[in-house]
Coordinates of C-alpha atoms in Angstrom, one line a residue:
M46 CA -2.1 -17.9 34.2
A47 CA 1.1 -19.9 34.9
N48 CA -0.8 -23.1 34.0
Q49 CA -2.7 -21.7 31.0
R50 CA -2.7 -23.9 28.0
W51 CA -3.4 -22.6 24.5
P52 CA -4.8 -25.2 22.0
F53 CA -3.8 -24.8 18.3
P54 CA -5.6 -27.7 16.7
D55 CA -4.2 -27.2 13.2
L56 CA -1.7 -25.1 11.2
K57 CA -4.4 -22.8 9.9
T58 CA -5.4 -21.8 13.5
L59 CA -1.8 -21.5 14.7
M60 CA -0.9 -19.2 11.8
A61 CA -3.9 -16.9 12.5
K62 CA -3.3 -16.7 16.2
A63 CA 0.4 -15.9 15.6
S64 CA -0.4 -12.9 13.3
P65 CA 0.1 -9.4 14.8
L66 CA -3.3 -7.9 15.5
R67 CA -5.2 -6.4 12.6
S68 CA -8.9 -5.5 12.3
G69 CA -9.6 -7.9 9.4
D70 CA -8.6 -11.0 11.3
A71 CA -10.6 -9.8 14.3
L72 CA -13.6 -9.2 12.0
A73 CA -13.2 -12.8 10.8
G74 CA -12.9 -14.2 14.3
L75 CA -9.4 -15.5 13.7
S76 CA -7.3 -13.3 16.0
A77 CA -5.7 -14.4 19.2
G78 CA -7.9 -13.6 22.2
S79 CA -5.1 -12.0 24.2
L80 CA -1.5 -10.9 23.9
E81 CA -0.6 -14.0 25.9
E82 CA -2.2 -16.3 23.4
S83 CA -0.5 -14.4 20.5
V84 CA 2.9 -14.9 22.1
A85 CA 2.2 -18.5 22.8
A86 CA 1.2 -19.0 19.1
R87 CA 4.4 -17.4 17.9
M88 CA 6.5 -19.5 20.1
A89 CA 4.7 -22.6 18.9
L90 CA 5.0 -21.5 15.2
A91 CA 8.7 -21.0 15.6
D92 CA 9.1 -24.7 16.3
V93 CA 7.1 -25.8 13.2
P94 CA 9.2 -27.6 10.6
L95 CA 9.1 -25.8 7.2
K96 CA 8.2 -29.1 5.5
R97 CA 4.9 -29.3 7.4
F98 CA 3.6 -26.5 5.1
L99 CA 4.0 -28.9 2.2
A100 CA 2.1 -31.7 4.0
E101 CA -0.7 -29.5 5.4
P102 CA -2.2 -27.1 2.8
L103 CA -4.2 -24.3 4.5
V104 CA -6.7 -24.3 1.6
D105 CA -7.9 -27.6 0.1
Y106 CA -5.9 -28.8 -2.9
D107 CA -8.8 -30.4 -4.7
T108 CA -11.0 -27.3 -4.6
D109 CA -8.6 -24.4 -5.0
E110 CA -6.4 -23.8 -8.1
V111 CA -4.1 -21.4 -6.2
T112 CA -3.2 -24.3 -3.8
R113 CA -2.6 -26.6 -6.7
L114 CA -0.4 -24.0 -8.3
I115 CA 1.7 -23.6 -5.1
C116 CA 2.0 -27.4 -4.6
D117 CA 2.6 -28.4 -8.2
T118 CA 5.3 -25.8 -8.9
H119 CA 7.2 -26.2 -5.7
D120 CA 10.8 -27.1 -6.4
A121 CA 11.7 -29.8 -4.0
G122 CA 15.4 -29.9 -5.0
V123 CA 15.9 -26.2 -4.3
F124 CA 14.0 -26.6 -1.0
A125 CA 16.1 -29.6 0.1
P126 CA 19.0 -27.7 1.8
I127 CA 16.6 -26.0 4.2
A128 CA 14.0 -28.8 4.5
A129 CA 15.2 -29.7 8.0
L130 CA 14.8 -26.1 9.3
T131 CA 12.0 -24.9 11.6
V132 CA 10.3 -21.6 11.1
G133 CA 12.5 -20.1 13.8
D134 CA 15.6 -21.6 12.2
F135 CA 14.6 -20.0 8.9
R136 CA 14.3 -16.6 10.6
D137 CA 17.8 -16.9 11.9
F138 CA 19.1 -17.9 8.5
L139 CA 17.4 -15.0 6.7
L140 CA 19.0 -12.5 9.2
S141 CA 22.4 -14.1 8.8
D142 CA 25.2 -13.1 6.4
A143 CA 24.7 -16.4 4.6
A144 CA 21.4 -15.2 3.2
D145 CA 22.7 -12.9 0.5
A146 CA 21.0 -11.9 -2.7
P147 CA 22.3 -14.7 -4.9
T148 CA 21.4 -17.3 -2.3
L149 CA 17.9 -16.0 -1.8
A150 CA 17.3 -15.7 -5.6
A151 CA 18.2 -19.4 -6.0
L152 CA 16.1 -20.4 -3.0
A153 CA 12.9 -18.6 -4.1
P154 CA 11.4 -21.5 -6.2
G155 CA 11.7 -23.8 -3.1
L156 CA 9.7 -21.5 -0.9
T157 CA 5.9 -21.5 -0.6
P158 CA 3.9 -18.4 0.4
E159 CA 2.8 -20.2 3.6
M160 CA 6.5 -20.6 4.6
V161 CA 7.3 -17.0 4.1
A162 CA 4.1 -15.9 5.8
A163 CA 4.9 -18.0 8.8
V164 CA 8.5 -16.6 9.3
C165 CA 7.1 -13.1 8.8
K166 CA 4.8 -13.6 11.8
I167 CA 7.7 -14.2 14.2
M168 CA 9.7 -11.2 12.9
R169 CA 9.9 -7.7 14.3
N170 CA 9.6 -4.8 11.9
Q171 CA 13.4 -4.3 11.8
D172 CA 13.7 -8.0 10.8
L173 CA 11.3 -7.5 7.9
I174 CA 13.3 -4.4 6.8
L175 CA 16.7 -6.1 6.9
A176 CA 15.6 -9.4 5.4
G177 CA 13.5 -7.6 2.8
S178 CA 16.4 -5.5 1.7
K179 CA 18.5 -8.6 0.7
P180 CA 16.7 -10.1 -2.4
K181 CA 17.3 -8.2 -5.6
V182 CA 14.7 -8.7 -8.3
T183 CA 15.2 -7.1 -11.7
T184 CA 12.6 -6.8 -14.4
R185 CA 12.6 -5.1 -17.8
F186 CA 10.2 -3.8 -20.4
R187 CA 11.5 -0.4 -21.8
N188 CA 13.8 0.2 -18.8
T189 CA 15.4 -1.8 -16.0
L190 CA 13.6 -1.9 -12.6
G191 CA 14.8 -3.2 -9.3
L192 CA 18.5 -2.5 -9.5
P193 CA 20.4 -1.8 -6.2
G194 CA 20.4 1.9 -5.3
R195 CA 17.3 2.6 -7.4
L196 CA 13.7 3.6 -6.4
S197 CA 11.1 3.8 -9.1
T198 CA 7.7 5.4 -9.2
R199 CA 4.4 4.7 -10.8
L200 CA 3.1 8.1 -12.2
Q201 CA -0.6 7.9 -11.4
P202 CA -2.4 10.7 -13.3
N203 CA -6.0 9.7 -12.5
H204 CA -8.9 12.1 -13.4
P205 CA -12.5 11.9 -12.2
T206 CA -13.9 12.2 -15.7
D207 CA -10.9 10.7 -17.7
D208 CA -10.4 14.1 -19.3
P209 CA -7.4 13.8 -21.6
A210 CA -6.2 17.3 -20.9
G211 CA -6.3 16.7 -17.1
V212 CA -4.5 13.4 -17.4
A213 CA -1.8 14.9 -19.7
A214 CA -1.3 17.8 -17.2
A215 CA -0.8 15.4 -14.3
I216 CA 1.7 13.3 -16.5
I217 CA 3.7 16.4 -17.3
D218 CA 3.7 17.5 -13.7
G219 CA 5.1 14.0 -12.7
L220 CA 7.7 13.8 -15.4
L221 CA 9.0 17.3 -14.5
L222 CA 9.5 16.0 -10.9
G223 CA 11.3 12.8 -12.0
S224 CA 8.3 10.4 -11.6
G225 CA 7.1 7.7 -14.0
D226 CA 9.9 5.2 -14.6
A227 CA 8.0 2.2 -13.2
V228 CA 5.0 2.9 -15.3
I229 CA 2.6 5.7 -16.2
G230 CA -0.6 4.0 -15.0
I231 CA -4.1 5.3 -15.1
N232 CA -7.1 4.0 -13.1
P233 CA -9.9 4.9 -15.5
A234 CA -13.2 6.2 -14.1
S235 CA -15.0 4.6 -17.0
D236 CA -15.1 1.0 -18.2
S237 CA -15.9 2.1 -21.7
P238 CA -13.6 0.4 -24.3
V239 CA -13.7 3.7 -26.3
V240 CA -12.5 5.8 -23.4
I241 CA -9.9 3.3 -22.3
G242 CA -8.6 3.0 -25.9
E243 CA -8.3 6.8 -26.1
L244 CA -6.3 6.9 -22.8
L245 CA -4.0 4.1 -24.1
R246 CA -3.3 6.1 -27.3
L247 CA -2.7 9.3 -25.3
L248 CA -0.1 7.5 -23.1
D249 CA 1.5 5.9 -26.2
E250 CA 1.8 9.2 -27.9
I251 CA 3.3 11.0 -24.9
I252 CA 5.9 8.2 -24.4
H253 CA 6.9 8.0 -28.1
E254 CA 6.8 11.8 -28.8
G255 CA 8.9 12.4 -25.7
A256 CA 11.1 9.3 -26.4
I257 CA 10.6 8.4 -22.7
P258 CA 12.0 5.1 -21.6
T259 CA 9.0 3.9 -19.7
Q260 CA 5.8 1.9 -20.1
A261 CA 2.1 2.6 -19.9
C262 CA -0.9 0.9 -18.5
V263 CA -4.6 1.6 -18.1
L264 CA -5.7 -0.4 -15.1
T265 CA -8.8 -2.0 -16.5
H266 CA -10.0 -5.6 -16.2
V267 CA -8.0 -8.2 -18.0
T268 CA -10.9 -9.1 -20.3
A269 CA -11.1 -5.5 -21.4
T270 CA -7.4 -5.4 -22.1
L271 CA -7.7 -8.6 -24.2
D272 CA -10.4 -7.0 -26.2
L273 CA -8.4 -3.9 -26.7
I274 CA -5.4 -5.9 -27.9
E275 CA -7.6 -7.6 -30.5
R276 CA -8.7 -4.1 -31.6
G277 CA -5.1 -3.1 -32.1
A278 CA -4.8 -0.7 -29.1
P279 CA -1.2 0.1 -28.0
V280 CA -1.1 -2.1 -24.9
D281 CA 2.2 -2.3 -23.0
L282 CA 1.3 -4.0 -19.8
V283 CA -1.7 -6.2 -18.8
F284 CA -3.1 -5.2 -15.4
Q285 CA -5.2 -7.3 -13.0
S286 CA -6.0 -7.3 -9.3
I287 CA -5.4 -10.8 -7.9
A288 CA -5.9 -12.6 -4.6
G289 CA -4.8 -15.7 -2.7
T290 CA -7.7 -18.1 -3.3
E291 CA -9.5 -19.4 -6.4
A292 CA -12.8 -18.1 -5.1
A293 CA -11.5 -14.6 -4.4
N294 CA -10.0 -14.5 -7.9
A295 CA -13.4 -15.6 -9.3
S296 CA -15.0 -12.7 -7.5
F297 CA -12.6 -10.5 -9.6
G298 CA -13.7 -12.4 -12.7
V299 CA -10.3 -14.0 -13.3
S300 CA -8.7 -17.4 -13.3
L301 CA -5.1 -18.7 -13.9
S302 CA -6.0 -19.7 -17.4
L303 CA -7.4 -16.3 -18.2
L304 CA -4.2 -14.6 -16.9
A305 CA -2.1 -17.0 -19.0
E306 CA -4.1 -16.1 -22.1
A307 CA -3.6 -12.4 -21.5
R308 CA 0.1 -12.7 -20.9
E309 CA 0.5 -14.6 -24.2
A310 CA -1.5 -11.9 -26.0
A311 CA 0.7 -9.1 -24.6
L312 CA 3.9 -11.0 -25.4
G313 CA 2.7 -11.3 -29.0
L314 CA 2.7 -7.6 -29.4
K315 CA 6.5 -7.4 -28.8
R316 CA 6.4 -3.8 -27.5
G317 CA 9.1 -4.2 -24.9
A318 CA 12.5 -2.7 -26.0
L319 CA 14.6 -4.4 -23.3
G320 CA 12.5 -7.2 -21.9
D321 CA 9.3 -9.2 -21.9
N322 CA 7.9 -8.7 -18.4
V323 CA 4.4 -7.7 -19.5
M324 CA 2.2 -8.2 -16.4
Y325 CA 1.2 -5.7 -13.7
F326 CA -0.6 -7.1 -10.6
E327 CA -2.1 -5.4 -7.6
T328 CA -3.0 -7.0 -4.3
G329 CA -4.1 -6.1 -0.8
Q330 CA -4.6 -7.7 2.6
G331 CA -8.2 -8.4 3.2
S332 CA -9.4 -9.0 -0.3
C333 CA -10.2 -12.6 0.3
L334 CA -12.2 -11.9 3.4
S335 CA -14.0 -9.0 1.6
A336 CA -15.1 -11.5 -1.0
G337 CA -16.1 -14.1 1.5
A338 CA -13.4 -16.4 0.2
H339 CA -10.8 -16.6 2.9
H340 CA -11.5 -20.3 4.0
G341 CA -10.7 -19.4 7.7
V342 CA -7.1 -18.3 6.8
D343 CA -5.6 -15.1 8.1
Q344 CA -5.3 -12.2 5.7
Q345 CA -1.5 -11.9 5.7
T346 CA -1.1 -15.5 4.7
L347 CA -3.7 -15.1 2.0
E348 CA -1.9 -12.0 0.7
A349 CA 1.3 -14.0 0.5
R350 CA -0.6 -16.7 -1.5
A351 CA -1.5 -14.0 -4.0
Y352 CA 2.2 -13.6 -4.7
A353 CA 2.3 -17.2 -5.8
V354 CA -0.3 -16.3 -8.5
A355 CA 1.8 -13.3 -9.5
R356 CA 5.0 -15.3 -9.6
A357 CA 3.6 -17.7 -12.1
F358 CA 3.3 -14.9 -14.7
D359 CA 6.7 -13.3 -14.5
P360 CA 5.4 -9.7 -13.9
L361 CA 7.1 -6.4 -14.4
L362 CA 5.5 -5.0 -11.3
V363 CA 3.6 -6.2 -8.3
N364 CA 1.9 -3.6 -6.1
T365 CA 0.4 -4.1 -2.6
V366 CA -2.2 -1.3 -2.2
V367 CA -1.7 -1.6 1.4
G368 CA -4.1 0.8 3.1
F369 CA -6.7 1.2 0.3
I370 CA -9.1 -1.5 1.4
G371 CA -9.9 0.4 4.6
P372 CA -10.0 0.3 8.4
E373 CA -12.2 -2.8 8.4
Y374 CA -9.0 -4.8 7.5
L375 CA -6.2 -2.5 8.6
Y376 CA -7.5 -0.2 11.3
D377 CA -4.8 2.4 11.8
G378 CA -1.4 3.6 10.9
K379 CA 0.4 1.0 13.0
Q380 CA -1.4 -1.8 11.3
I381 CA -0.9 -0.3 7.8
I382 CA 2.9 0.1 8.5
R383 CA 3.2 -3.4 9.7
A384 CA 1.3 -4.8 6.7
G385 CA 3.3 -2.8 4.2
L386 CA 6.6 -4.3 5.6
E387 CA 5.1 -7.8 5.7
D388 CA 3.9 -7.6 2.1
H389 CA 7.2 -6.3 0.8
F390 CA 9.2 -8.9 2.7
C391 CA 7.0 -11.8 1.5
G392 CA 6.9 -10.7 -2.1
K393 CA 10.6 -10.1 -2.4
L394 CA 11.5 -13.4 -0.7
L395 CA 9.2 -15.2 -3.3
G396 CA 11.2 -13.5 -6.1
L397 CA 8.8 -10.7 -7.0
P398 CA 9.4 -7.0 -8.0
M399 CA 7.5 -5.6 -5.1
G400 CA 6.1 -2.1 -5.0
C401 CA 3.8 -0.5 -2.5
D402 CA 1.1 2.0 -2.7
V403 CA 1.8 3.7 0.7
C404 CA -1.8 4.8 1.3
Y405 CA -4.8 5.1 3.5
T406 CA -8.5 6.0 3.2
N407 CA -9.9 9.0 4.8
H408 CA -12.0 7.0 7.4
A409 CA -8.9 5.1 8.7
E410 CA -7.1 6.1 11.9
A411 CA -4.0 7.1 9.9
D412 CA -2.5 10.2 8.5
Q413 CA 0.3 11.4 6.2
D414 CA 2.9 11.2 9.0
D415 CA 2.2 7.5 9.2
M416 CA 2.7 7.3 5.4
D417 CA 6.0 9.2 5.7
V418 CA 7.2 6.5 8.2
L419 CA 6.2 3.6 6.0
L420 CA 7.6 5.2 2.8
T421 CA 11.0 5.7 4.5
L422 CA 11.0 2.2 6.0
L423 CA 10.1 0.6 2.6
A424 CA 12.8 2.6 0.8
A425 CA 15.3 1.4 3.3
A426 CA 14.1 -2.1 2.7
G427 CA 14.7 -1.8 -1.0
V428 CA 11.1 -1.5 -2.3
T429 CA 11.1 -1.5 -6.1
F430 CA 8.6 1.3 -6.6
V431 CA 6.0 3.6 -4.9
M432 CA 3.3 5.8 -6.2
G433 CA 3.5 9.3 -7.5
V434 CA 0.2 11.0 -7.2
P435 CA -0.3 14.8 -7.7
G436 CA -0.4 16.3 -4.2
A437 CA -0.6 12.7 -2.7
D438 CA -4.4 13.1 -3.1
D439 CA -6.1 10.9 -5.7
V440 CA -9.1 12.9 -6.8
M441 CA -10.7 10.0 -8.7
L442 CA -10.2 7.1 -6.2
N443 CA -10.6 9.4 -3.2
Y444 CA -7.8 8.2 -1.1
Q445 CA -4.4 9.4 0.1
S446 CA -1.1 8.1 -1.3
T447 CA 2.4 9.5 -1.9
S448 CA 3.3 12.4 -4.1
F449 CA 6.0 13.2 -6.6
H450 CA 7.7 15.3 -3.9
D451 CA 7.6 12.3 -1.5
A452 CA 9.6 10.3 -3.9
L453 CA 12.1 13.1 -4.3
Y454 CA 12.4 13.3 -0.5
V455 CA 13.2 9.6 0.0
R456 CA 15.5 9.4 -3.0
R457 CA 17.5 12.3 -1.6
L458 CA 17.5 11.0 1.9
L459 CA 18.8 7.5 1.0
G460 CA 20.8 8.4 -2.1
L461 CA 18.5 6.5 -4.5
K462 CA 17.9 7.1 -8.2
P463 CA 15.3 6.2 -10.8
A464 CA 15.8 3.5 -13.3
P465 CA 19.1 4.1 -15.2
E466 CA 17.5 4.6 -18.6
F467 CA 14.9 7.0 -17.2
E468 CA 17.6 8.8 -15.2
A469 CA 19.6 9.3 -18.4
W470 CA 16.5 10.6 -20.2
L471 CA 15.8 13.1 -17.4
V472 CA 19.4 14.4 -17.7
G473 CA 19.3 14.5 -21.5
A474 CA 16.0 16.3 -21.5
G475 CA 17.3 19.0 -19.1
L476 CA 14.9 17.9 -16.4
A477 CA 17.5 16.9 -13.8
D478 CA 21.2 17.4 -13.1
E479 CA 23.8 14.7 -13.0
A480 CA 22.9 14.1 -9.3
G481 CA 19.3 13.5 -10.2
R482 CA 18.0 16.7 -8.8
P483 CA 15.1 18.4 -10.6
L484 CA 16.2 21.6 -12.4
P485 CA 14.4 24.9 -12.2
P486 CA 11.5 25.6 -14.6
P487 CA 13.3 27.3 -17.6
S488 CA 15.2 24.1 -18.4
R489 CA 12.0 22.1 -18.3
L490 CA 10.5 23.8 -21.3
K491 CA 12.0 21.3 -23.7
L492 CA 9.6 18.6 -22.5
L493 CA 6.6 21.0 -22.7
E494 CA 7.5 21.9 -26.3
R495 CA 7.6 18.2 -27.2
L496 CA 4.3 17.5 -25.7
D497 CA 2.5 20.6 -26.8
G498 CA -0.6 19.8 -28.7
L499 CA -1.0 16.2 -27.5

């Protein structure tokens, strides 16, 4: 073994071999064949100059619009001060006191997703937590998300038949427990425009009748949202799942031009009281491989490339649905925890308002204890938002996530609060005290009276 040599013929291969083990890369035949090869790849990757990622695209420029987006929007002037660094040097810089929030915000346009994916691969989990906690990304629609000392939640009131009464009951349950400041977002069981329109009107009525400083979203395909906008539906945010290659996005039925069209349509509605961040994107490691569109690139790097797509559209929220795609791509709790920290770090470094659906499917080798660990680590790392699902069990999508009570736990543990406008509403509505703690049931009746009959 002392004379063993490990060939890494190109940057794509080196990146894949340097990735911490995960089942998706093994399924694709990209993983290192041994721990020794993995360590050798990380050592070699640490010596790679950052500027090499500009000269050697991992996915062909001529055939992939995501690669063209990354290359054509790269800010060479911003990149210049770190252009001489290697990946290892960049890691040292990110962990130093020189890498503070203003510095990282200014640097973001000079970073490509491949650069941040590379440095991620040579970092320990504690490195990802510390470095991921530094960037501060603030977005606004009807409230302000991403401020220091804040942890927001998406209230996810899914129902297996899209029953309005069931959805409304879950929304009230979440609001009573301080959830919903990031967005009240429904995954519809139906793709019927009539049903989706009814859900949008229900959310709009609840928000306006309750004078709740938050935003709503029904997570349907972008083309359906465009159609609903044309029909006059009350659309706050445009949702779409995205990925890191043109072919994978095509499998979702989207392109960069379609996303641009949808953003312009939503901006034209002028429904944001405080800001115009109108896009909500979801991603997940393994989506490109699942679509047969990974081009031999490892799944963590492709996930980071999806963040370049998101960044181009100035979103309010970006959510990595980390364990949802299943054990074929992230096998167990250890792999899910690592992937969640990677995704948060890469997204924040690229300037995105990163959230995480801390979740797993029931056939994965993971449990709620693993999710407790990831939730706590992400909150310490400054994640923008997490999910609030009744009982942490999504009865429509059939997977396990985090509950309203889980968000209360981590807020109390780390002294975090919801978005300031939402916090003030909770106090004013008698749903929380000045410390942000939920108040007992009698004081909650004001909200129930407001929403009675919806």
